[in-house]
């Protein structure tokens, strides 16, 4: 029987980031980590310009990969939690089947504004910010080729997050499991 799980990666993350999670799941779980435009196997595609375009893109991926008859579950971490939430809003608008259960982790609720303009920071400021948040290993900072590849990705993701504007809407009638660390000062 099993379930079909769609994983929405964090800012700067890709489907590769979640391979260990997919391997740890029960064999009857069909897991798909969403590959956002501009990274992974979609590296040649331009980044999504705003959260609406990102949610529509994710909805399209789900339509293409959906296995009929399997219960649908979402897992969104950090920025991925916000993208999962907005994808559900689009799915509801287009009368698509909604997930039966959603796991959100590492992020405040969508109504909590995070207007920080981090995408406008200088490279040095952004790298320092990411280091404080634990978002980049120190060893990566020594590789300029990696940084020239990674910084545009993380900047776009932070721009999506920091410019997001929550729109009041009908609540979902779906169980949400919200997981945040008690010592994670970046989530609250």
PDB file of N, CA and C in Angstrom, residues 15 34-46 48 57-58 61:
ATOM      1  N   UNK A  15      17.145  18.199  -4.729  1.00  0.00           N
ATOM      2  CA  UNK A  15      16.678  16.837  -4.481  1.00  0.00           C
ATOM      3  C   UNK A  15      17.783  15.955  -3.927  1.00  0.00           C
ATOM      4  N   UNK A  34      11.352  17.322  -4.696  1.00  0.00           N
ATOM      5  CA  UNK A  34      11.101  18.242  -5.811  1.00  0.00           C
ATOM      6  C   UNK A  34      12.409  18.907  -6.214  1.00  0.00           C
ATOM      7  N   UNK A  35      12.648  18.958  -7.500  1.00  0.00           N
ATOM      8  CA  UNK A  35      13.825  19.647  -8.044  1.00  0.00           C
ATOM      9  C   UNK A  35      13.366  21.006  -8.554  1.00  0.00           C
ATOM     10  N   UNK A  36      13.768  22.055  -7.847  1.00  0.00           N
ATOM     11  CA  UNK A  36      13.409  23.405  -8.259  1.00  0.00           C
ATOM     12  C   UNK A  36      14.216  23.812  -9.490  1.00  0.00           C
ATOM     13  N   UNK A  37      13.650  24.698 -10.301  1.00  0.00           N
ATOM     14  CA  UNK A  37      14.340  25.216 -11.484  1.00  0.00           C
ATOM     15  C   UNK A  37      15.640  25.922 -11.063  1.00  0.00           C
ATOM     16  N   UNK A  38      16.677  25.746 -11.879  1.00  0.00           N
ATOM     17  CA  UNK A  38      17.948  26.420 -11.635  1.00  0.00           C
ATOM     18  C   UNK A  38      18.940  25.612 -10.830  1.00  0.00           C
ATOM     19  N   UNK A  39      18.624  24.355 -10.553  1.00  0.00           N
ATOM     20  CA  UNK A  39      19.547  23.490  -9.790  1.00  0.00           C
ATOM     21  C   UNK A  39      19.316  22.035 -10.160  1.00  0.00           C
ATOM     22  N   UNK A  40      20.239  21.172  -9.753  1.00  0.00           N
ATOM     23  CA  UNK A  40      20.103  19.742 -10.026  1.00  0.00           C
ATOM     24  C   UNK A  40      19.949  19.473 -11.509  1.00  0.00           C
ATOM     25  N   UNK A  41      19.066  18.564 -11.833  1.00  0.00           N
ATOM     26  CA  UNK A  41      18.873  18.211 -13.243  1.00  0.00           C
ATOM     27  C   UNK A  41      18.153  19.313 -14.022  1.00  0.00           C
ATOM     28  N   UNK A  42      17.722  20.360 -13.329  1.00  0.00           N
ATOM     29  CA  UNK A  42      17.068  21.502 -13.985  1.00  0.00           C
ATOM     30  C   UNK A  42      17.965  22.744 -13.969  1.00  0.00           C
ATOM     31  N   UNK A  43      19.259  22.523 -13.911  1.00  0.00           N
ATOM     32  CA  UNK A  43      20.234  23.605 -13.776  1.00  0.00           C
ATOM     33  C   UNK A  43      20.157  24.614 -14.923  1.00  0.00           C
ATOM     34  N   UNK A  44      19.781  24.180 -16.102  1.00  0.00           N
ATOM     35  CA  UNK A  44      19.742  25.080 -17.267  1.00  0.00           C
ATOM     36  C   UNK A  44      18.483  25.957 -17.318  1.00  0.00           C
ATOM     37  N   UNK A  45      17.521  25.659 -16.454  1.00  0.00           N
ATOM     38  CA  UNK A  45      16.288  26.454 -16.418  1.00  0.00           C
ATOM     39  C   UNK A  45      16.479  27.681 -15.534  1.00  0.00           C
ATOM     40  N   UNK A  46      15.831  28.782 -15.892  1.00  0.00           N
ATOM     41  CA  UNK A  46      15.943  29.978 -15.037  1.00  0.00           C
ATOM     42  C   UNK A  46      15.221  29.769 -13.710  1.00  0.00           C
ATOM     43  N   UNK A  48      12.728  30.508 -10.603  1.00  0.00           N
ATOM     44  CA  UNK A  48      11.376  31.057 -10.550  1.00  0.00           C
ATOM     45  C   UNK A  48      11.449  32.488 -10.028  1.00  0.00           C
ATOM     46  N   UNK A  57       4.951  25.750 -10.475  1.00  0.00           N
ATOM     47  CA  UNK A  57       5.923  24.788 -10.992  1.00  0.00           C
ATOM     48  C   UNK A  57       5.882  23.495 -10.174  1.00  0.00           C
ATOM     49  N   UNK A  58       5.837  23.623  -8.861  1.00  0.00           N
ATOM     50  CA  UNK A  58       5.775  22.434  -8.003  1.00  0.00           C
ATOM     51  C   UNK A  58       4.474  21.663  -8.224  1.00  0.00           C
ATOM     52  N   UNK A  61       4.893  19.583 -11.277  1.00  0.00           N
ATOM     53  CA  UNK A  61       5.736  18.404 -11.006  1.00  0.00           C
ATOM     54  C   UNK A  61       4.912  17.321 -10.317  1.00  0.00           C
TER      55      UNK A  61
END
